mmCIF file of C-alpha atoms and ligand atoms in Angstrom:
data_model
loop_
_atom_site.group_PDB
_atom_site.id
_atom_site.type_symbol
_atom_site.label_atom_id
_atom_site.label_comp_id
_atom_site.label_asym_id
_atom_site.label_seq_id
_atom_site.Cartn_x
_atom_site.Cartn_y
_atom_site.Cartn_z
ATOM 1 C CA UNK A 18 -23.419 -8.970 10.492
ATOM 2 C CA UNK A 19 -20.126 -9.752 8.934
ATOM 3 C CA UNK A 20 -18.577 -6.967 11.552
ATOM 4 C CA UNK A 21 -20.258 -9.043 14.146
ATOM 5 C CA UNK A 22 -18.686 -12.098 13.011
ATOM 6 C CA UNK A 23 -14.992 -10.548 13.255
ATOM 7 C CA UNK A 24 -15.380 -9.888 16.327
ATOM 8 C CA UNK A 25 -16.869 -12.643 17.528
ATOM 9 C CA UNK A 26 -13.933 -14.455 15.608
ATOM 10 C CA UNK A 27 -11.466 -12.030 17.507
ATOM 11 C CA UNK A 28 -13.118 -12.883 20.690
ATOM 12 C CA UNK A 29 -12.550 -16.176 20.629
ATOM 13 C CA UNK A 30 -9.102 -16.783 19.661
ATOM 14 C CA UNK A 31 -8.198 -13.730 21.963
ATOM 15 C CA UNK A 32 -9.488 -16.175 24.683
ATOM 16 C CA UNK A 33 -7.645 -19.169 23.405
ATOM 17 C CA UNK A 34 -4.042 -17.564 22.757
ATOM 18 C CA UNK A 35 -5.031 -15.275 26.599
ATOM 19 C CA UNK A 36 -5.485 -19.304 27.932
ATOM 20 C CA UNK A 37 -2.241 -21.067 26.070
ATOM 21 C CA UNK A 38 -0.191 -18.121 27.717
ATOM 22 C CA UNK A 39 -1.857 -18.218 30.849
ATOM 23 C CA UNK A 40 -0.991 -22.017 31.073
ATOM 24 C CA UNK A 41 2.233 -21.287 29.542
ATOM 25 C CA UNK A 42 3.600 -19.414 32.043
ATOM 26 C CA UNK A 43 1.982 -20.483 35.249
ATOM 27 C CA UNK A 44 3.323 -23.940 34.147
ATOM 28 C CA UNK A 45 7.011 -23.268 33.103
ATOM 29 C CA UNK A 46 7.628 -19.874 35.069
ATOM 30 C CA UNK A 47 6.053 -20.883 38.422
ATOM 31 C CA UNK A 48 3.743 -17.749 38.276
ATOM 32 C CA UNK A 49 0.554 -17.621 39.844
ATOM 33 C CA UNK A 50 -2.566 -17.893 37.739
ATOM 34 C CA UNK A 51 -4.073 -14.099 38.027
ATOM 35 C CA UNK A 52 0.043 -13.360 37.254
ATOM 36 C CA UNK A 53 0.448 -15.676 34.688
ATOM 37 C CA UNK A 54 -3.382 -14.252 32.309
ATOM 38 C CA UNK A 55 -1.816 -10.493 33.605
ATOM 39 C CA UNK A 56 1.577 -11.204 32.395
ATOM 40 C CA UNK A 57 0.157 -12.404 29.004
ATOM 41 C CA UNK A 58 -2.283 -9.210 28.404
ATOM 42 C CA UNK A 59 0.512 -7.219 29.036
ATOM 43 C CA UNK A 60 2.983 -8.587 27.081
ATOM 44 C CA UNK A 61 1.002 -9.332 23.605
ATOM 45 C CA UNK A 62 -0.855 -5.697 24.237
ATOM 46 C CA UNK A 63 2.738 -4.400 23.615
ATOM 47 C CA UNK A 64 2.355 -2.869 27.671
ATOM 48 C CA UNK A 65 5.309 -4.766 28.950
ATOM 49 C CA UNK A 66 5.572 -3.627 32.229
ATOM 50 C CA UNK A 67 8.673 -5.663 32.910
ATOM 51 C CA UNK A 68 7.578 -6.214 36.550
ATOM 52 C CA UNK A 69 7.090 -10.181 35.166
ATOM 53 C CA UNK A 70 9.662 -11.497 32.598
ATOM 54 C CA UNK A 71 10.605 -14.628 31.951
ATOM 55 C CA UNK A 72 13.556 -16.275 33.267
ATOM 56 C CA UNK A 73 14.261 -19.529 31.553
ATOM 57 C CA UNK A 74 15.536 -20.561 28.403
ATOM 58 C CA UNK A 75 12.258 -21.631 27.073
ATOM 59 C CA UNK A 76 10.017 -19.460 28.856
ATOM 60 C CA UNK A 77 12.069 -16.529 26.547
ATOM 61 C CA UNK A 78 11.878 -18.464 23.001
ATOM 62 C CA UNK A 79 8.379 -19.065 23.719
ATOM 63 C CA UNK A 80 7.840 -15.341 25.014
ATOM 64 C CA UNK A 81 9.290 -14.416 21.353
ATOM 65 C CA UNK A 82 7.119 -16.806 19.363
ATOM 66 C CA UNK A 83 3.836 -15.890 21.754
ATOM 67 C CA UNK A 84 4.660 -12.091 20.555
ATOM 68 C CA UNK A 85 5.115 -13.100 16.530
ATOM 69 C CA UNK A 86 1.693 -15.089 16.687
ATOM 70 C CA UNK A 87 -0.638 -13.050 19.568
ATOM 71 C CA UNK A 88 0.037 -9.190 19.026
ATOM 72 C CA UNK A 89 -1.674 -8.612 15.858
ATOM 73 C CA UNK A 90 -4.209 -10.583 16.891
ATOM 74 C CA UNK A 91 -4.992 -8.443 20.365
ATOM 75 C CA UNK A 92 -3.926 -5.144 18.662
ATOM 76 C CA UNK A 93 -7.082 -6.673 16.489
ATOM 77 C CA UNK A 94 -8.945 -6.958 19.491
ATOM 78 C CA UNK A 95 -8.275 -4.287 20.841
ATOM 79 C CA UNK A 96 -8.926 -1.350 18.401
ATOM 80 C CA UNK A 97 -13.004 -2.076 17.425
ATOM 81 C CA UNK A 98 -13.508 -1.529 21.148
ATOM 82 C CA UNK A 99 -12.325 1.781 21.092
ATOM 83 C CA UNK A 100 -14.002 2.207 17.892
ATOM 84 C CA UNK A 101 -17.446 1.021 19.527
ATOM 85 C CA UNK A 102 -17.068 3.143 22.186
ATOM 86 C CA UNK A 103 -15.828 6.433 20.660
ATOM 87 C CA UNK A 104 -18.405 5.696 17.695
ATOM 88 C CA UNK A 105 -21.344 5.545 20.578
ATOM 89 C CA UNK A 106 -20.519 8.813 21.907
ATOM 90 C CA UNK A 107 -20.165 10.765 18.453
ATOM 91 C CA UNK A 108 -23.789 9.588 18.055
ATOM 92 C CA UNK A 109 -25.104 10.340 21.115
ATOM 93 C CA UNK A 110 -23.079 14.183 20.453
ATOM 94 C CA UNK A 111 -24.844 14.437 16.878
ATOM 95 C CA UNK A 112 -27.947 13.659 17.524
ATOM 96 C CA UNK A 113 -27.877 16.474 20.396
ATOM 97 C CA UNK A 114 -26.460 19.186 17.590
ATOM 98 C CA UNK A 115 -29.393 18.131 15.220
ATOM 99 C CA UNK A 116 -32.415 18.650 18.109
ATOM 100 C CA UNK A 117 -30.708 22.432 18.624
ATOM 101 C CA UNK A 118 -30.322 22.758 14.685
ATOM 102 C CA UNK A 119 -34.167 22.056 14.110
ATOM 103 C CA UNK B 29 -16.582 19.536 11.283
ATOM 104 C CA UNK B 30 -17.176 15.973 11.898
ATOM 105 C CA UNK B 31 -14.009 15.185 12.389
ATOM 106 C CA UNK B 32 -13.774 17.987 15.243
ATOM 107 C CA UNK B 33 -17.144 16.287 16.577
ATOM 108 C CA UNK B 34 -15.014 13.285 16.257
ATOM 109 C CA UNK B 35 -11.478 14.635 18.178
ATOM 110 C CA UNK B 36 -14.418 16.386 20.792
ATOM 111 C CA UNK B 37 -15.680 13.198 20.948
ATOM 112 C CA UNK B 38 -12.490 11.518 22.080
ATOM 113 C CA UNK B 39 -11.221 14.039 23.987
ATOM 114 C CA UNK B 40 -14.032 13.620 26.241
ATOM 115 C CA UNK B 41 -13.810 9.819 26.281
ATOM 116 C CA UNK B 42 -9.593 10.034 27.016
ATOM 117 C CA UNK B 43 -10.694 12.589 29.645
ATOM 118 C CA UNK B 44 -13.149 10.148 31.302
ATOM 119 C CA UNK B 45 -10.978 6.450 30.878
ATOM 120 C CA UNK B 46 -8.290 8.656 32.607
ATOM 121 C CA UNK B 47 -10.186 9.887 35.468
ATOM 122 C CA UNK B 48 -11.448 6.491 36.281
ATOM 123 C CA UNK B 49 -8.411 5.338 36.147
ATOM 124 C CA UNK B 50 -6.415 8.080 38.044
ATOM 125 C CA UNK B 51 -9.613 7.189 40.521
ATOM 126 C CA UNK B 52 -9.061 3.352 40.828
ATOM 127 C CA UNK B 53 -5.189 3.529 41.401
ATOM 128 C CA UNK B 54 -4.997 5.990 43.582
ATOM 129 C CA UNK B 55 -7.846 4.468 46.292
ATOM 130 C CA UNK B 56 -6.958 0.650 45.376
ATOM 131 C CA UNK B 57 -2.803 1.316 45.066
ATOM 132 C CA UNK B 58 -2.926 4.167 46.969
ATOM 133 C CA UNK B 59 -0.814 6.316 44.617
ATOM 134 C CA UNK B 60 -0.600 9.757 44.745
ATOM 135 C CA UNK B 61 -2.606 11.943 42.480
ATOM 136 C CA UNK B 62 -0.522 12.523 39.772
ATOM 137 C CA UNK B 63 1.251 9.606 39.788
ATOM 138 C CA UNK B 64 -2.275 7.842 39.250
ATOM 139 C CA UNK B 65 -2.731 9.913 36.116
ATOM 140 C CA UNK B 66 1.003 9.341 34.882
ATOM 141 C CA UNK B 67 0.457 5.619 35.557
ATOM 142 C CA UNK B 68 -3.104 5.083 33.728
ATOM 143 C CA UNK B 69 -1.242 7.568 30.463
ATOM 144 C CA UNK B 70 1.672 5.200 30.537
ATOM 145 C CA UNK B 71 -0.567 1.884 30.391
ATOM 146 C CA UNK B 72 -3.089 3.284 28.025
ATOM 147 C CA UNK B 73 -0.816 4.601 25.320
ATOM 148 C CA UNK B 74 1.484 1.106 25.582
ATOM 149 C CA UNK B 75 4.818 3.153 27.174
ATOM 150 C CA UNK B 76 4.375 0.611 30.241
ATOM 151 C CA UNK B 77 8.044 1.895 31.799
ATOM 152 C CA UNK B 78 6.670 -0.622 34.874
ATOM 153 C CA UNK B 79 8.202 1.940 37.512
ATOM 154 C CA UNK B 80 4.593 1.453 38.800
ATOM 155 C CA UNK B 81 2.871 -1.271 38.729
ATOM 156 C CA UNK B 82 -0.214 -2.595 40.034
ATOM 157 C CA UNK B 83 0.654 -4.861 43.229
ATOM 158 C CA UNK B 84 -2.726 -6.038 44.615
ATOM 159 C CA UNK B 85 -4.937 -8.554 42.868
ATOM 160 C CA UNK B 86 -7.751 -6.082 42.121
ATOM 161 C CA UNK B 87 -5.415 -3.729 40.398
ATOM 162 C CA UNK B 88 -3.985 -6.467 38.214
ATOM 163 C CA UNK B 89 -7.176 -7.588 36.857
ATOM 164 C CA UNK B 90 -8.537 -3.862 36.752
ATOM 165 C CA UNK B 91 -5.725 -3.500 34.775
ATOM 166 C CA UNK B 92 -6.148 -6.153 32.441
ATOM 167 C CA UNK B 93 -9.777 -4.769 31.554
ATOM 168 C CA UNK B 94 -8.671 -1.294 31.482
ATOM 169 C CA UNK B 95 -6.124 -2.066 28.562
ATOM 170 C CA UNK B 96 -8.616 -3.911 26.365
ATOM 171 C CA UNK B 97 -11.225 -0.606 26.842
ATOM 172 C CA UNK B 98 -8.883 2.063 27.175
ATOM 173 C CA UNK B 99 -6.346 1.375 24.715
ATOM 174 C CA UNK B 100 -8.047 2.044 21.608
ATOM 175 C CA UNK B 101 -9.173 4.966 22.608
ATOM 176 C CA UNK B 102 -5.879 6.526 23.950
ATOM 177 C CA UNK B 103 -4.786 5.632 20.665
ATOM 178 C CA UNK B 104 -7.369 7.084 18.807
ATOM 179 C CA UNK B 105 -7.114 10.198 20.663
ATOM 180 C CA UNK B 106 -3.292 10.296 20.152
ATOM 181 C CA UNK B 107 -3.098 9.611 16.128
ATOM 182 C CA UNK B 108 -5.179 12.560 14.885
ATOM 183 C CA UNK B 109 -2.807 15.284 16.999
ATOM 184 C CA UNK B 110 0.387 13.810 15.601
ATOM 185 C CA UNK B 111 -1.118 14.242 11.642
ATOM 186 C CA UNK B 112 -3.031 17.865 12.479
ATOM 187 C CA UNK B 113 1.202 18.817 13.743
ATOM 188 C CA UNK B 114 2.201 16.800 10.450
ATOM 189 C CA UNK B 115 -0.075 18.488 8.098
ATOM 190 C CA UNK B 116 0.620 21.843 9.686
ATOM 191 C CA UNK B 117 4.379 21.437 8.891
ATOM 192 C CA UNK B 118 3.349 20.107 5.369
ATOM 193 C CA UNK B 119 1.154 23.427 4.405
ATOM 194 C CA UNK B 120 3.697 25.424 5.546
ATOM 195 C CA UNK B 121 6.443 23.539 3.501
ATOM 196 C CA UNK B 122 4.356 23.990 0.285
ATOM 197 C CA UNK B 123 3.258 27.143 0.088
ATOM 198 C CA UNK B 124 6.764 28.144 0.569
ATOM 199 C CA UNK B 125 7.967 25.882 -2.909
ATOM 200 C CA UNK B 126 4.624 27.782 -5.007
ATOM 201 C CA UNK B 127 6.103 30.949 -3.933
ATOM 202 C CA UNK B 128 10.022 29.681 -4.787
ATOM 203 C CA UNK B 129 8.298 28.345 -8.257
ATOM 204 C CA UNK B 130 6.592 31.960 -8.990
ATOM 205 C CA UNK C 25 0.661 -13.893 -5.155
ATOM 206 C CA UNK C 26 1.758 -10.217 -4.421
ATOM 207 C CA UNK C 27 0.902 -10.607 -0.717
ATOM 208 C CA UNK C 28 2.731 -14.123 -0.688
ATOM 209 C CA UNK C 29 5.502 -11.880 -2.042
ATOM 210 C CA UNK C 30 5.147 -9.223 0.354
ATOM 211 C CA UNK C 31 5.071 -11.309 3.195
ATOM 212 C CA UNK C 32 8.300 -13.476 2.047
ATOM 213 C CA UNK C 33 9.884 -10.240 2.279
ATOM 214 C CA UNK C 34 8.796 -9.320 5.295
ATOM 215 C CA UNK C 35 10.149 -12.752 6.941
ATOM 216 C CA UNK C 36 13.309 -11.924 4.723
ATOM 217 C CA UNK C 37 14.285 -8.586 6.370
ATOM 218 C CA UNK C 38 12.592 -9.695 9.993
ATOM 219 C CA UNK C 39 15.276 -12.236 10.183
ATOM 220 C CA UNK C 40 17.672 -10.463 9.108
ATOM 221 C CA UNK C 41 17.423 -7.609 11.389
ATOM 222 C CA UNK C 42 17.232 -9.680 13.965
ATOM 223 C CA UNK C 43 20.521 -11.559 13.209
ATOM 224 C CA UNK C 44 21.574 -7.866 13.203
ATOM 225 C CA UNK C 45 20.750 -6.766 16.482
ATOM 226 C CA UNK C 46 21.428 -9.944 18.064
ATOM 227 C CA UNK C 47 24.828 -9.967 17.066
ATOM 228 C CA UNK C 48 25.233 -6.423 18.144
ATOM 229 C CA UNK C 49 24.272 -6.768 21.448
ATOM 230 C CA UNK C 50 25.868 -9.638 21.699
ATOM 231 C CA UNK C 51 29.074 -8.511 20.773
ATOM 232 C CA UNK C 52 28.524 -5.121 22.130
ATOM 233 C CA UNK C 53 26.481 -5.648 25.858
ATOM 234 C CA UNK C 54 28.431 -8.890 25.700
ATOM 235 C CA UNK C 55 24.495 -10.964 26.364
ATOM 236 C CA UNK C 56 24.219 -14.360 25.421
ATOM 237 C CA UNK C 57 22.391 -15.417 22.085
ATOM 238 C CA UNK C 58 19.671 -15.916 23.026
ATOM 239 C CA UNK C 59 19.483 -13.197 25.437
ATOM 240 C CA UNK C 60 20.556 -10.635 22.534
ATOM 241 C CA UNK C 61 17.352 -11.978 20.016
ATOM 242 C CA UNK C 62 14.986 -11.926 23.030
ATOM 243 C CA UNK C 63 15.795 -8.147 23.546
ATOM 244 C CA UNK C 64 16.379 -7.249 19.868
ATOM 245 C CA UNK C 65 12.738 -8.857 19.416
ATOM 246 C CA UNK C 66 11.010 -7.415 22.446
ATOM 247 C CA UNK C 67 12.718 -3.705 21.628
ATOM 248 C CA UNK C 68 11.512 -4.150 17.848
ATOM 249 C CA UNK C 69 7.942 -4.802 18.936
ATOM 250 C CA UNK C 70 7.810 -2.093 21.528
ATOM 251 C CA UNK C 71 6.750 -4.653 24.076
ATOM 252 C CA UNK C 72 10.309 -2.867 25.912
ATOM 253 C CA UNK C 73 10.254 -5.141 29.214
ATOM 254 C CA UNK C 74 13.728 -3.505 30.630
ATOM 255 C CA UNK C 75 14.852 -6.590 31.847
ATOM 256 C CA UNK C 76 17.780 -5.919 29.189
ATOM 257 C CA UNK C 77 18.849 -2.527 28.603
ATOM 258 C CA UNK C 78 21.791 -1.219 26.833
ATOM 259 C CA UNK C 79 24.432 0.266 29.085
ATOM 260 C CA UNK C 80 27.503 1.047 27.027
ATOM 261 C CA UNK C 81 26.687 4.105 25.193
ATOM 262 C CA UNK C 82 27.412 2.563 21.839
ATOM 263 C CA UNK C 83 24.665 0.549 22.796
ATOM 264 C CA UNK C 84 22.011 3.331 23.635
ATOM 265 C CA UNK C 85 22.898 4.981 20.219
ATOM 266 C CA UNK C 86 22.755 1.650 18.230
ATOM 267 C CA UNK C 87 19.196 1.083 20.065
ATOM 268 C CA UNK C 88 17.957 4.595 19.197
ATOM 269 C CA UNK C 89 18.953 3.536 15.165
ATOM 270 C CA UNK C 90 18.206 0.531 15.513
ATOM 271 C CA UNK C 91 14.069 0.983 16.812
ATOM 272 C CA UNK C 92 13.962 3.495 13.756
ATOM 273 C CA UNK C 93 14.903 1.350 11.080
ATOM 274 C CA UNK C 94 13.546 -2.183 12.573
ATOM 275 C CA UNK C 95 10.062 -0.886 14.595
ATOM 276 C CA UNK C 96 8.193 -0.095 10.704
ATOM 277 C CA UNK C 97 9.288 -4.047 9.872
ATOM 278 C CA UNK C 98 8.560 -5.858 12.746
ATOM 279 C CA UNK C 99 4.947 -4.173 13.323
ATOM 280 C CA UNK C 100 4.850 -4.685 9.306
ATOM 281 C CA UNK C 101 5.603 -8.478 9.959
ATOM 282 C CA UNK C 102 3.531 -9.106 12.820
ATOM 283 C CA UNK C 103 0.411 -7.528 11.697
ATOM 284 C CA UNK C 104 -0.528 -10.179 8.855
ATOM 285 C CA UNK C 105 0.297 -13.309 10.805
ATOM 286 C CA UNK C 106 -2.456 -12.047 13.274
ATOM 287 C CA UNK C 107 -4.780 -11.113 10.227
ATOM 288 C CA UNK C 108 -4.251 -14.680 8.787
ATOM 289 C CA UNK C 109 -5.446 -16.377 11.850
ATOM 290 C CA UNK C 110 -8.644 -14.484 12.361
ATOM 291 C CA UNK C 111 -9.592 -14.283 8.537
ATOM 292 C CA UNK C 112 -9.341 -18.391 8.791
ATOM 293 C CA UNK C 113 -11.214 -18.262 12.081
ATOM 294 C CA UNK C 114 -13.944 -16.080 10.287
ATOM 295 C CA UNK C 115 -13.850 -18.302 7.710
ATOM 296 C CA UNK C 116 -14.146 -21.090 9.297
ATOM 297 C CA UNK C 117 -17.627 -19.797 11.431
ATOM 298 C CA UNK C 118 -19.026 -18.856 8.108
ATOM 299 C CA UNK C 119 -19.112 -22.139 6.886
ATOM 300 C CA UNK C 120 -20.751 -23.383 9.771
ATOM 301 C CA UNK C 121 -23.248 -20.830 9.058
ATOM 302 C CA UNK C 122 -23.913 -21.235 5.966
ATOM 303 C CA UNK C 123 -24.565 -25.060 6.462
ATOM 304 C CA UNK C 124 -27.312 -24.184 9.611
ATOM 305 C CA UNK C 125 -28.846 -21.667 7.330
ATOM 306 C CA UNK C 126 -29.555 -24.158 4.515
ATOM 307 C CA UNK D 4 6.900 14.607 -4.219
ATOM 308 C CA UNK D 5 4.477 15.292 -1.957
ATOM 309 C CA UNK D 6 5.517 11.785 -0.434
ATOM 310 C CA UNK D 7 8.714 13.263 0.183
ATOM 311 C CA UNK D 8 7.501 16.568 1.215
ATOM 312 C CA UNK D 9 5.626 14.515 4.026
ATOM 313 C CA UNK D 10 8.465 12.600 4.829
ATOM 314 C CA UNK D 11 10.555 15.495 5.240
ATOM 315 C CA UNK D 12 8.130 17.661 7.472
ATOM 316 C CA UNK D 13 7.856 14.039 9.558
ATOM 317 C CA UNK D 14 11.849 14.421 9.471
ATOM 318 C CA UNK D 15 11.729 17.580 10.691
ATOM 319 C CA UNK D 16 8.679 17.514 13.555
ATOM 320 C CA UNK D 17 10.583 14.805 14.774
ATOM 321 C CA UNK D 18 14.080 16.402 14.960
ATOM 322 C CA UNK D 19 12.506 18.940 17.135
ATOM 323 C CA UNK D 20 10.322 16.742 19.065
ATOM 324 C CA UNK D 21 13.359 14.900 20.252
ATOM 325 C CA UNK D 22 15.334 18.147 20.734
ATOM 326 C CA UNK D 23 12.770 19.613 23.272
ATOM 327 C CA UNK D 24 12.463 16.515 24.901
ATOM 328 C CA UNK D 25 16.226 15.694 25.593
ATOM 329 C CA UNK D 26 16.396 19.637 26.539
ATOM 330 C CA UNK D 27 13.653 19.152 29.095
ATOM 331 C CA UNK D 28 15.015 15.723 30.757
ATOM 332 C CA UNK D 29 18.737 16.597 30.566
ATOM 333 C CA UNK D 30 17.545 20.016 32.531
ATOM 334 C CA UNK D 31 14.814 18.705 34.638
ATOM 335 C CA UNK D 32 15.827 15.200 35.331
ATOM 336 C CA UNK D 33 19.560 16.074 35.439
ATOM 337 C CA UNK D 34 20.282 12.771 32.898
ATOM 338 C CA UNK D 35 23.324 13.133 30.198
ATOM 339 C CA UNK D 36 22.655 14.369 26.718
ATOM 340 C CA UNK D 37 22.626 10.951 24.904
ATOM 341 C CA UNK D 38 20.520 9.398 27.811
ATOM 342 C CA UNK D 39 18.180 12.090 27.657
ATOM 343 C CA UNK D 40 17.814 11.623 23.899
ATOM 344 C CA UNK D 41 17.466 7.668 23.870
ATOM 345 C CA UNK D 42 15.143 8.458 26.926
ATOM 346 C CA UNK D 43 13.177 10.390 24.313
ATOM 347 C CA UNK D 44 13.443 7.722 21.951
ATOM 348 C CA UNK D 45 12.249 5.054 23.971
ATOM 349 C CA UNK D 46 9.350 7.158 24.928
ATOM 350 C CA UNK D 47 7.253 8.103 21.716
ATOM 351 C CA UNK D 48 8.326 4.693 20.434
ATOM 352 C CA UNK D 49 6.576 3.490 23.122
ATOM 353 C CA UNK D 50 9.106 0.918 24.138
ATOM 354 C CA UNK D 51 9.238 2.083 27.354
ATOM 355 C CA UNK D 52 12.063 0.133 29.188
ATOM 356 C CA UNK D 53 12.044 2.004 32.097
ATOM 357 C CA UNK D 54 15.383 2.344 32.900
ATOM 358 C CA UNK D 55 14.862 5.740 33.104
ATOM 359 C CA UNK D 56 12.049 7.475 34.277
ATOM 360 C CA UNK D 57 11.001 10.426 36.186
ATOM 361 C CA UNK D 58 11.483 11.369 39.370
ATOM 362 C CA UNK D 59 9.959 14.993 39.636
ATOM 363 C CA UNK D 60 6.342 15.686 39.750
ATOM 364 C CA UNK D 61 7.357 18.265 36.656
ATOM 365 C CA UNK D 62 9.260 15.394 34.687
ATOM 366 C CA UNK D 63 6.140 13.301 35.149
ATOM 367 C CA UNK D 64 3.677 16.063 34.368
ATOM 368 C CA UNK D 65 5.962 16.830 31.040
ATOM 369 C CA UNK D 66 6.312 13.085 30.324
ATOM 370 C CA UNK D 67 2.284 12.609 29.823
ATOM 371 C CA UNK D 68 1.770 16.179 27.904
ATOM 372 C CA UNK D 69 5.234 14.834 25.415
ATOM 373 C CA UNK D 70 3.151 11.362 24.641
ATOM 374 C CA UNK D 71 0.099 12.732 23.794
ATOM 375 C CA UNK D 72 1.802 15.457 21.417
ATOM 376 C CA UNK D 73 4.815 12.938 20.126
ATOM 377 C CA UNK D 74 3.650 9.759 19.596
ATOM 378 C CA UNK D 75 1.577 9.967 16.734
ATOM 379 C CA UNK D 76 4.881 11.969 15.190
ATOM 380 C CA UNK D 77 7.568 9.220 15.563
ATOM 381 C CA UNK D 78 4.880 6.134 15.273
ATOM 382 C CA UNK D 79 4.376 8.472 11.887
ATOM 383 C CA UNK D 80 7.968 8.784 11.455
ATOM 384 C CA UNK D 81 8.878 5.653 11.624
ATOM 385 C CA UNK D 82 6.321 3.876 9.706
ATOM 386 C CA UNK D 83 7.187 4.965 6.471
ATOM 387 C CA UNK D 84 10.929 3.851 7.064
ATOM 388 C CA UNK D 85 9.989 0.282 7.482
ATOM 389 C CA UNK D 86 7.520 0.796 4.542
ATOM 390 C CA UNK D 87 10.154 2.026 2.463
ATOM 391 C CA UNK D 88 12.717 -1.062 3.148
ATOM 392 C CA UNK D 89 10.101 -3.566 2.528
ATOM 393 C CA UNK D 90 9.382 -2.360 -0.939
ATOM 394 C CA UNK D 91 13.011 -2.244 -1.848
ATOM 395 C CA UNK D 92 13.417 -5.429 -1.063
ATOM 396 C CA UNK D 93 9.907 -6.112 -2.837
ATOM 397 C CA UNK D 94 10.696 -4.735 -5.909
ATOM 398 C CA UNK D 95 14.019 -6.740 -5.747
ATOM 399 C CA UNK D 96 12.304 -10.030 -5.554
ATOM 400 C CA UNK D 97 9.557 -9.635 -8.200
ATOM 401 C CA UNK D 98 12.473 -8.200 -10.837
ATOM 402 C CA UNK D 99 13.911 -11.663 -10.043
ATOM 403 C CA UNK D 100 11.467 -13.671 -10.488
ATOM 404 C CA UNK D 101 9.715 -11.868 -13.907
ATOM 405 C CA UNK D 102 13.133 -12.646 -14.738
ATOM 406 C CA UNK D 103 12.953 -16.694 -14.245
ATOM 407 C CA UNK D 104 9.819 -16.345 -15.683
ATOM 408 C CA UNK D 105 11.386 -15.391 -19.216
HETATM 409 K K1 LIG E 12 6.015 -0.831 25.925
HETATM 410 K K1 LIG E 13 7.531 -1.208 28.371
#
């Protein structure tokens, strides 16, 4: 339950930072919208592609402070997917072991 | 032994994310082969050098959804080699002190 | 208390480093300030865009010291500001919940 | 002790991580030795700036094998370094401040 929670928690202010960057950068860069979510994914997943930077003044300090508030919080994201997933499958590989045990 | 179910487990996941991957980019992109694979390893486990990048509108946003699936798993799958080299290298060390000591 | 602490230190020796590396690159790559923070923040974090790169070879060496020593803080410093915003996010749902529940 | 037994096997692995790797990509990729080292750096860091990257199939077939075995090594590596600074400077602070407290 609790678990549930945290990630519901994680969810939604992965959306909301995802949203302020989006609008961040499509409105201060000039980037299109699909660039401007893309750009921010990349950048607060630590990815950083470089094939969108920013080029103003503020589009740089606000880059810095985007990274200082957002990457914990999608590294945080992030990682109980994997864990979900890769938990699923050592299940699924167990229970098969414990049928050819018996 | 759950712990090798565990690495089995997420060898067979990292082998799976980065077919699909090497799959997508190289009919969407049209990368070659390899550089499909070398592209999908260097997004998954955060290197992002951006020497490829995903130029169509499909592969951006495949992208995006790839990262938040794939990258805790690649990192998963990478963390558990490192410390089996580490601990290795740490045996090794200590038996050699308990036979200096004796 | 401890973690208030901790974390005080951890803005201590983020800034810093920073003011470290900013005036090294500055001086060194000859960027401007705000240039040199934006790189020596987006190096520290591994985010790496490569829109700055060192190209003196004082430079490359300096970077290669310079990710050792700083990469451990920055990840250290970033880390809790993410936790803090989802653990008030989480609390904040659970209060909700506990009010629909009674 | 065994701390620092750890930390000097992680010393170690990664002295000879980087060695093979700045081998391979001075030989293979024809770089210089420094730039072949900080291109080694910049890898299992994960920064990933992409000013250099490689050009043969066998440079990019080396590249993915060297994350998957390296990464967890220097991210290992260089955790405890940052770990190590912060509690200096933690220790530093509380002596301080039992100190006022007196
Ligand atoms: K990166
Ligand atoms: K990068």
């Amino acid at each position: 339950m609790l678990k549930d929670d945290k990630f519901r928690a994680l969810l939604y202010i992965t959306a909301f930072i995802l949203a302020i960057g989006t609008f961040f950068y499509h409105s201060v860069e000039g980037w299109g919208w699909l660039d401007s979510l893309y750009f921010s994914v990349i950048t607060l997943t630590t990815v950083g592609y470089g094939d969108f930077t920013p080029k103003t003044n503020i589009g740089k300090f606000f880059t810095i402070v985007y990274i200082f508030i957002g990457l914990g919080i999608l590294v945080g994201f992030v990682t109980p997917i994997g864990e979900y997933i890769v938990d699923r499958r050592l299940e699924k590989v167990q229970k098969r072991e414990q049928k050819t045990e018996t």
